[in-house]
Amino acid sequence: MKMSFNNPGYITTGFNTEVPLLVQLYMIAEIEALSELDSDKVDYFQVFRLKRKLIGSEIHQEITIEQENPPRQHTTYFPFSDAVNCTVFCIDAEEYHTYMLSDAPTHKYNI
């Protein structure tokens, strides 16, 4: 399924808590750039792989955005002392798109 991400965006609590605001803004800008592309070039499921990298003596945030169909991948680095390691999914559901951590904590409930 191909989508345009040309709709309202939402974030989960985990995404908001774990991903620094500067990184969130970069990711949102990347998704907004996708919304300008032809929908045949944009998969509904985008994956952001965030890694903390030491380049020289500076800590950098590495952000790789990838999609499966059509295959596409792009990596960016920028100096950022609060860099994080995690994976974020951004899924377009036609009416809206959502940013969420790939490995949200699970909770067990006694019923």
Short mmCIF file of N, CA, C and O in Angstrom, two decimals:
data_model
loop_
_atom_site.label_atom_id
_atom_site.label_comp_id
_atom_site.label_asym_id
_atom_site.label_seq_id
_atom_site.Cartn_x
_atom_site.Cartn_y
_atom_site.Cartn_z
N MET A 1 0.84 -1.16 0.00
CA MET A 1 0.00 0.00 0.00
C MET A 1 0.90 1.24 0.00
O MET A 1 1.85 1.33 0.74
N LYS A 2 0.60 2.19 -0.84
CA LYS A 2 1.37 3.41 -0.93
C LYS A 2 0.52 4.57 -0.42
O LYS A 2 -0.67 4.62 -0.62
N MET A 3 1.18 5.51 0.24
CA MET A 3 0.48 6.64 0.83
C MET A 3 1.29 7.90 0.60
O MET A 3 2.43 7.86 0.19
N SER A 4 0.71 9.02 0.97
CA SER A 4 1.39 10.29 0.74
C SER A 4 1.82 11.00 2.03
O SER A 4 2.56 11.95 1.97
N PHE A 5 1.33 10.57 3.19
CA PHE A 5 1.61 11.24 4.47
C PHE A 5 1.14 12.69 4.44
O PHE A 5 1.60 13.51 5.20
N ASN A 6 0.20 12.99 3.55
CA ASN A 6 -0.34 14.34 3.44
C ASN A 6 -1.62 14.43 4.29
O ASN A 6 -2.71 14.60 3.77
N ASN A 7 -1.45 14.27 5.61
CA ASN A 7 -2.57 14.22 6.54
C ASN A 7 -2.05 14.58 7.94
O ASN A 7 -0.85 14.71 8.13
N PRO A 8 -2.91 14.72 8.94
CA PRO A 8 -2.43 15.05 10.29
C PRO A 8 -1.51 13.96 10.85
O PRO A 8 -1.70 12.77 10.59
N GLY A 9 -0.52 14.39 11.62
CA GLY A 9 0.40 13.44 12.25
C GLY A 9 0.20 13.41 13.76
O GLY A 9 -0.13 14.42 14.38
N TYR A 10 0.37 12.22 14.34
CA TYR A 10 0.24 12.02 15.79
C TYR A 10 1.47 11.31 16.31
O TYR A 10 2.15 10.60 15.56
N ILE A 11 1.75 11.49 17.59
CA ILE A 11 2.88 10.82 18.22
C ILE A 11 2.40 10.07 19.45
O ILE A 11 1.47 10.49 20.13
N THR A 12 3.05 8.94 19.73
CA THR A 12 2.72 8.18 20.93
C THR A 12 3.49 8.76 22.11
O THR A 12 4.48 9.49 21.94
N THR A 13 3.06 8.43 23.30
CA THR A 13 3.73 8.89 24.51
C THR A 13 5.17 8.40 24.55
O THR A 13 6.08 9.15 24.91
N GLY A 14 5.40 7.14 24.17
CA GLY A 14 6.76 6.59 24.17
C GLY A 14 7.68 7.36 23.24
O GLY A 14 8.82 7.67 23.59
N PHE A 15 7.19 7.67 22.05
CA PHE A 15 7.98 8.45 21.08
C PHE A 15 8.30 9.81 21.68
O PHE A 15 9.44 10.26 21.65
N ASN A 16 7.32 10.46 22.25
CA ASN A 16 7.51 11.79 22.82
C ASN A 16 8.48 11.76 23.99
O ASN A 16 9.26 12.70 24.19
N THR A 17 8.45 10.70 24.78
CA THR A 17 9.30 10.59 25.96
C THR A 17 10.74 10.20 25.62
O THR A 17 11.68 10.74 26.18
N GLU A 18 10.92 9.27 24.69
CA GLU A 18 12.24 8.69 24.42
C GLU A 18 13.05 9.41 23.35
O GLU A 18 14.28 9.33 23.35
N VAL A 19 12.40 10.10 22.43
CA VAL A 19 13.11 10.73 21.32
C VAL A 19 13.22 12.23 21.60
O VAL A 19 12.21 12.91 21.79
N PRO A 20 14.45 12.76 21.65
CA PRO A 20 14.63 14.19 21.92
C PRO A 20 13.90 15.06 20.88
O PRO A 20 13.77 14.69 19.71
N LEU A 21 13.44 16.22 21.32
CA LEU A 21 12.64 17.10 20.48
C LEU A 21 13.34 17.44 19.16
O LEU A 21 12.72 17.42 18.10
N LEU A 22 14.62 17.75 19.19
CA LEU A 22 15.34 18.08 17.96
C LEU A 22 15.27 16.94 16.95
O LEU A 22 15.07 17.15 15.76
N VAL A 23 15.41 15.71 17.43
CA VAL A 23 15.34 14.54 16.56
C VAL A 23 13.91 14.35 16.05
O VAL A 23 13.70 14.04 14.88
N GLN A 24 12.92 14.57 16.91
CA GLN A 24 11.52 14.49 16.48
C GLN A 24 11.27 15.47 15.34
O GLN A 24 10.64 15.12 14.34
N LEU A 25 11.74 16.70 15.49
CA LEU A 25 11.51 17.72 14.46
C LEU A 25 12.17 17.34 13.14
O LEU A 25 11.60 17.56 12.07
N TYR A 26 13.36 16.75 13.21
CA TYR A 26 14.02 16.29 11.99
C TYR A 26 13.19 15.21 11.31
O TYR A 26 12.98 15.24 10.09
N MET A 27 12.70 14.25 12.08
CA MET A 27 11.91 13.16 11.53
C MET A 27 10.60 13.68 10.91
O MET A 27 10.20 13.24 9.82
N ILE A 28 9.96 14.61 11.57
CA ILE A 28 8.73 15.20 11.05
C ILE A 28 9.01 15.92 9.73
O ILE A 28 8.24 15.81 8.77
N ALA A 29 10.13 16.63 9.66
CA ALA A 29 10.50 17.31 8.41
C ALA A 29 10.74 16.30 7.29
O ALA A 29 10.37 16.55 6.13
N GLU A 30 11.35 15.16 7.61
CA GLU A 30 11.57 14.12 6.61
C GLU A 30 10.24 13.58 6.08
O GLU A 30 10.07 13.37 4.88
N ILE A 31 9.29 13.35 6.97
CA ILE A 31 7.97 12.86 6.55
C ILE A 31 7.24 13.92 5.73
O ILE A 31 6.60 13.61 4.72
N GLU A 32 7.36 15.18 6.12
CA GLU A 32 6.74 16.25 5.34
C GLU A 32 7.33 16.31 3.93
O GLU A 32 6.62 16.55 2.96
N ALA A 33 8.64 16.06 3.80
CA ALA A 33 9.27 16.02 2.47
C ALA A 33 8.70 14.87 1.65
O ALA A 33 8.50 15.00 0.43
N LEU A 34 8.42 13.73 2.30
CA LEU A 34 7.82 12.60 1.58
C LEU A 34 6.44 12.95 1.05
O LEU A 34 6.03 12.47 -0.01
N SER A 35 5.71 13.80 1.78
CA SER A 35 4.35 14.14 1.37
C SER A 35 4.32 14.90 0.06
O SER A 35 3.28 14.98 -0.60
N GLU A 36 5.46 15.45 -0.34
CA GLU A 36 5.54 16.18 -1.60
C GLU A 36 5.88 15.28 -2.79
O GLU A 36 5.82 15.72 -3.93
N LEU A 37 6.25 14.03 -2.52
CA LEU A 37 6.61 13.10 -3.59
C LEU A 37 5.36 12.44 -4.18
O LEU A 37 4.31 12.39 -3.55
N ASP A 38 5.51 11.89 -5.35
CA ASP A 38 4.46 11.09 -5.98
C ASP A 38 4.18 9.89 -5.08
O ASP A 38 5.11 9.22 -4.62
N SER A 39 2.92 9.60 -4.80
CA SER A 39 2.56 8.52 -3.87
C SER A 39 3.08 7.16 -4.32
O SER A 39 3.23 6.26 -3.49
N ASP A 40 3.38 6.97 -5.61
CA ASP A 40 3.96 5.70 -6.07
C ASP A 40 5.38 5.50 -5.55
O ASP A 40 5.91 4.39 -5.61
N LYS A 41 6.01 6.55 -5.05
CA LYS A 41 7.38 6.48 -4.56
C LYS A 41 7.46 6.39 -3.04
O LYS A 41 8.54 6.33 -2.48
N VAL A 42 6.29 6.41 -2.37
CA VAL A 42 6.27 6.46 -0.91
C VAL A 42 5.49 5.28 -0.35
O VAL A 42 4.32 5.09 -0.65
N ASP A 43 6.15 4.48 0.49
CA ASP A 43 5.50 3.37 1.18
C ASP A 43 4.77 3.91 2.41
O ASP A 43 5.22 4.87 3.03
N TYR A 44 3.68 3.27 2.79
CA TYR A 44 2.91 3.71 3.96
C TYR A 44 3.66 3.48 5.27
O TYR A 44 3.30 4.03 6.30
N PHE A 45 4.72 2.67 5.24
CA PHE A 45 5.44 2.27 6.44
C PHE A 45 6.89 2.75 6.34
O PHE A 45 7.66 2.25 5.52
N GLN A 46 7.24 3.75 7.14
CA GLN A 46 8.58 4.30 7.16
C GLN A 46 9.27 3.88 8.46
O GLN A 46 8.65 3.90 9.52
N VAL A 47 10.54 3.51 8.37
CA VAL A 47 11.30 3.08 9.53
C VAL A 47 12.47 4.06 9.73
O VAL A 47 13.23 4.32 8.80
N PHE A 48 12.57 4.59 10.95
CA PHE A 48 13.69 5.44 11.33
C PHE A 48 14.56 4.65 12.31
O PHE A 48 14.09 4.26 13.37
N ARG A 49 15.80 4.44 11.96
CA ARG A 49 16.75 3.77 12.86
C ARG A 49 17.67 4.86 13.43
O ARG A 49 18.41 5.50 12.68
N LEU A 50 17.59 5.06 14.72
CA LEU A 50 18.36 6.09 15.40
C LEU A 50 19.52 5.44 16.14
O LEU A 50 19.32 4.49 16.90
N LYS A 51 20.73 5.96 15.91
CA LYS A 51 21.91 5.41 16.58
C LYS A 51 22.79 6.54 17.09
O LYS A 51 22.99 7.54 16.42
N ARG A 52 23.33 6.31 18.26
CA ARG A 52 24.31 7.24 18.85
C ARG A 52 25.68 6.84 18.30
O ARG A 52 26.11 5.70 18.47
N LYS A 53 26.36 7.76 17.64
CA LYS A 53 27.65 7.47 17.00
C LYS A 53 28.72 8.42 17.52
O LYS A 53 28.46 9.62 17.69
N LEU A 54 29.90 7.89 17.73
CA LEU A 54 31.04 8.72 18.07
C LEU A 54 31.84 8.92 16.78
O LEU A 54 32.34 7.95 16.19
N ILE A 55 31.94 10.15 16.33
CA ILE A 55 32.70 10.48 15.12
C ILE A 55 33.80 11.43 15.57
O ILE A 55 33.52 12.56 15.98
N GLY A 56 35.02 10.95 15.50
CA GLY A 56 36.12 11.70 16.08
C GLY A 56 35.91 11.74 17.58
O GLY A 56 35.76 10.70 18.21
N SER A 57 35.85 12.92 18.13
CA SER A 57 35.61 13.04 19.57
C SER A 57 34.20 13.56 19.86
O SER A 57 33.88 13.84 21.01
N GLU A 58 33.37 13.68 18.82
CA GLU A 58 32.02 14.22 19.00
C GLU A 58 30.96 13.13 18.91
O GLU A 58 31.06 12.22 18.09
N ILE A 59 29.94 13.26 19.75
CA ILE A 59 28.78 12.37 19.67
C ILE A 59 27.85 12.92 18.60
O ILE A 59 27.55 14.11 18.56
N HIS A 60 27.40 12.03 17.71
CA HIS A 60 26.48 12.39 16.63
C HIS A 60 25.22 11.53 16.71
O HIS A 60 25.27 10.40 17.20
N GLN A 61 24.14 12.09 16.21
CA GLN A 61 22.92 11.30 16.02
C GLN A 61 22.92 10.83 14.58
O GLN A 61 23.02 11.62 13.66
N GLU A 62 22.84 9.52 14.40
CA GLU A 62 22.69 8.94 13.07
C GLU A 62 21.21 8.62 12.90
O GLU A 62 20.61 8.00 13.78
N ILE A 63 20.63 9.06 11.79
CA ILE A 63 19.22 8.77 11.50
C ILE A 63 19.15 8.16 10.11
O ILE A 63 19.52 8.80 9.13
N THR A 64 18.69 6.93 10.05
CA THR A 64 18.47 6.27 8.77
C THR A 64 16.98 6.09 8.59
O THR A 64 16.31 5.52 9.45
N ILE A 65 16.45 6.59 7.48
CA ILE A 65 15.05 6.39 7.14
C ILE A 65 15.00 5.42 5.98
O ILE A 65 15.76 5.54 5.02
N GLU A 66 14.14 4.41 6.12
CA GLU A 66 14.05 3.41 5.05
C GLU A 66 12.62 2.97 4.84
O GLU A 66 11.77 3.10 5.72
N GLN A 67 12.37 2.48 3.65
CA GLN A 67 11.08 1.89 3.31
C GLN A 67 11.34 0.67 2.44
O GLN A 67 12.40 0.54 1.84
N GLU A 68 10.35 -0.20 2.39
CA GLU A 68 10.51 -1.47 1.69
C GLU A 68 10.10 -1.40 0.23
O GLU A 68 10.75 -1.99 -0.63
N ASN A 69 8.98 -0.73 -0.08
CA ASN A 69 8.45 -0.79 -1.44
C ASN A 69 7.98 0.58 -1.92
O ASN A 69 6.97 1.06 -1.41
N PRO A 70 8.64 1.21 -2.87
CA PRO A 70 9.89 0.78 -3.49
C PRO A 70 11.05 0.96 -2.51
O PRO A 70 11.00 1.83 -1.65
N PRO A 71 12.08 0.13 -2.65
CA PRO A 71 13.22 0.21 -1.73
C PRO A 71 13.84 1.61 -1.74
O PRO A 71 14.07 2.19 -2.79
N ARG A 72 14.07 2.11 -0.54
CA ARG A 72 14.67 3.43 -0.41
C ARG A 72 15.30 3.55 0.96
O ARG A 72 14.73 3.09 1.95
N GLN A 73 16.48 4.19 1.02
CA GLN A 73 17.16 4.39 2.30
C GLN A 73 18.00 5.66 2.23
O GLN A 73 18.61 5.95 1.21
N HIS A 74 18.01 6.40 3.32
CA HIS A 74 18.79 7.64 3.40
C HIS A 74 19.30 7.78 4.83
O HIS A 74 18.54 7.60 5.78
N THR A 75 20.58 8.14 4.99
CA THR A 75 21.17 8.30 6.32
C THR A 75 21.73 9.71 6.48
O THR A 75 22.35 10.24 5.56
N THR A 76 21.49 10.29 7.65
CA THR A 76 21.97 11.62 8.00
C THR A 76 22.66 11.55 9.36
O THR A 76 22.26 10.77 10.22
N TYR A 77 23.69 12.37 9.54
CA TYR A 77 24.39 12.50 10.82
C TYR A 77 24.42 13.97 11.20
O TYR A 77 24.56 14.83 10.33
N PHE A 78 24.30 14.25 12.50
CA PHE A 78 24.55 15.61 12.97
C PHE A 78 25.04 15.55 14.41
O PHE A 78 24.67 14.66 15.17
N PRO A 79 25.93 16.49 14.79
CA PRO A 79 26.44 16.51 16.16
C PRO A 79 25.29 16.73 17.13
O PRO A 79 24.48 17.64 16.95
N PHE A 80 25.23 15.86 18.15
CA PHE A 80 24.13 15.96 19.12
C PHE A 80 24.49 15.15 20.35
O PHE A 80 24.52 13.91 20.32
N SER A 81 24.77 15.82 21.45
CA SER A 81 25.24 15.13 22.65
C SER A 81 24.17 14.26 23.31
O SER A 81 24.49 13.35 24.06
N ASP A 82 22.88 14.52 23.02
CA ASP A 82 21.80 13.73 23.60
C ASP A 82 21.30 12.64 22.65
O ASP A 82 20.13 12.22 22.73
N ALA A 83 22.15 12.18 21.75
CA ALA A 83 21.77 11.17 20.76
C ALA A 83 21.24 9.91 21.44
O ALA A 83 21.64 9.57 22.55
N VAL A 84 20.31 9.23 20.76
CA VAL A 84 19.67 8.04 21.30
C VAL A 84 19.79 6.86 20.33
O VAL A 84 20.05 7.04 19.14
N ASN A 85 19.57 5.67 20.87
CA ASN A 85 19.49 4.44 20.09
C ASN A 85 18.08 3.90 20.20
O ASN A 85 17.64 3.55 21.30
N CYS A 86 17.37 3.87 19.10
CA CYS A 86 16.04 3.26 19.08
C CYS A 86 15.55 3.19 17.64
O CYS A 86 16.18 3.75 16.74
N THR A 87 14.44 2.51 17.44
CA THR A 87 13.81 2.44 16.13
C THR A 87 12.41 3.00 16.26
O THR A 87 11.69 2.69 17.20
N VAL A 88 12.05 3.84 15.29
CA VAL A 88 10.74 4.48 15.28
C VAL A 88 10.04 4.10 13.98
O VAL A 88 10.64 4.12 12.91
N PHE A 89 8.77 3.76 14.09
CA PHE A 89 7.93 3.50 12.92
C PHE A 89 7.04 4.72 12.70
O PHE A 89 6.53 5.30 13.66
N CYS A 90 6.85 5.08 11.44
CA CYS A 90 5.85 6.08 11.08
C CYS A 90 4.94 5.42 10.06
O CYS A 90 5.39 4.98 9.00
N ILE A 91 3.67 5.31 10.42
CA ILE A 91 2.71 4.55 9.61
C ILE A 91 1.59 5.49 9.15
O ILE A 91 0.97 6.18 9.96
N ASP A 92 1.35 5.50 7.84
CA ASP A 92 0.27 6.30 7.26
C ASP A 92 -0.98 5.44 7.19
O ASP A 92 -0.99 4.37 6.59
N ALA A 93 -2.05 5.91 7.83
CA ALA A 93 -3.32 5.18 7.86
C ALA A 93 -4.41 5.92 7.08
O ALA A 93 -5.57 5.88 7.46
N GLU A 94 -4.04 6.61 6.04
CA GLU A 94 -4.92 7.39 5.17
C GLU A 94 -5.42 8.67 5.82
O GLU A 94 -5.18 9.75 5.33
N GLU A 95 -6.17 8.59 6.93
CA GLU A 95 -6.70 9.79 7.58
C GLU A 95 -5.65 10.51 8.42
O GLU A 95 -5.78 11.69 8.72
N TYR A 96 -4.62 9.79 8.88
CA TYR A 96 -3.59 10.35 9.74
C TYR A 96 -2.36 9.45 9.66
O TYR A 96 -2.42 8.35 9.14
N HIS A 97 -1.23 9.94 10.20
CA HIS A 97 -0.04 9.10 10.33
C HIS A 97 0.45 9.22 11.77
O HIS A 97 0.20 10.20 12.45
N THR A 98 1.13 8.15 12.22
CA THR A 98 1.53 8.06 13.63
C THR A 98 3.00 7.68 13.74
O THR A 98 3.48 6.79 13.03
N TYR A 99 3.70 8.36 14.65
CA TYR A 99 5.09 8.03 15.00
C TYR A 99 5.04 7.22 16.28
O TYR A 99 4.42 7.64 17.27
N MET A 100 5.71 6.07 16.30
CA MET A 100 5.72 5.23 17.50
C MET A 100 7.04 4.47 17.61
O MET A 100 7.68 4.17 16.60
N LEU A 101 7.43 4.17 18.84
CA LEU A 101 8.62 3.35 19.05
C LEU A 101 8.33 1.94 18.60
O LEU A 101 7.21 1.44 18.74
N SER A 102 9.35 1.27 18.08
CA SER A 102 9.16 -0.11 17.60
C SER A 102 9.03 -1.10 18.74
O SER A 102 8.43 -2.15 18.59
N ASP A 103 9.60 -0.75 19.88
CA ASP A 103 9.61 -1.70 21.00
C ASP A 103 9.05 -1.05 22.25
O ASP A 103 9.74 -0.89 23.25
N ALA A 104 7.81 -0.66 22.16
CA ALA A 104 7.15 -0.05 23.32
C ALA A 104 7.08 -1.06 24.46
O ALA A 104 6.93 -2.26 24.22
N PRO A 105 7.20 -0.60 25.70
CA PRO A 105 7.12 -1.53 26.83
C PRO A 105 5.75 -2.19 26.89
O PRO A 105 4.74 -1.60 26.52
N THR A 106 5.76 -3.42 27.33
CA THR A 106 4.49 -4.14 27.47
C THR A 106 4.07 -4.15 28.93
O THR A 106 4.92 -4.13 29.83
N HIS A 107 2.80 -4.15 29.18
CA HIS A 107 2.27 -4.17 30.53
C HIS A 107 1.36 -5.37 30.67
O HIS A 107 0.55 -5.66 29.80
N LYS A 108 1.51 -6.07 31.79
CA LYS A 108 0.63 -7.21 32.07
C LYS A 108 -0.40 -6.77 33.08
O LYS A 108 -0.10 -6.06 34.05
N TYR A 109 -1.62 -7.16 32.83
CA TYR A 109 -2.72 -6.81 33.71
C TYR A 109 -3.35 -8.07 34.27
O TYR A 109 -3.53 -9.04 33.55
N ASN A 110 -3.67 -8.04 35.55
CA ASN A 110 -4.38 -9.14 36.16
C ASN A 110 -5.89 -8.86 36.05
O ASN A 110 -6.36 -7.83 36.51
N ILE A 111 -6.58 -9.76 35.40
CA ILE A 111 -8.02 -9.57 35.22
C ILE A 111 -8.77 -10.56 36.08
O ILE A 111 -8.46 -11.68 36.21
#
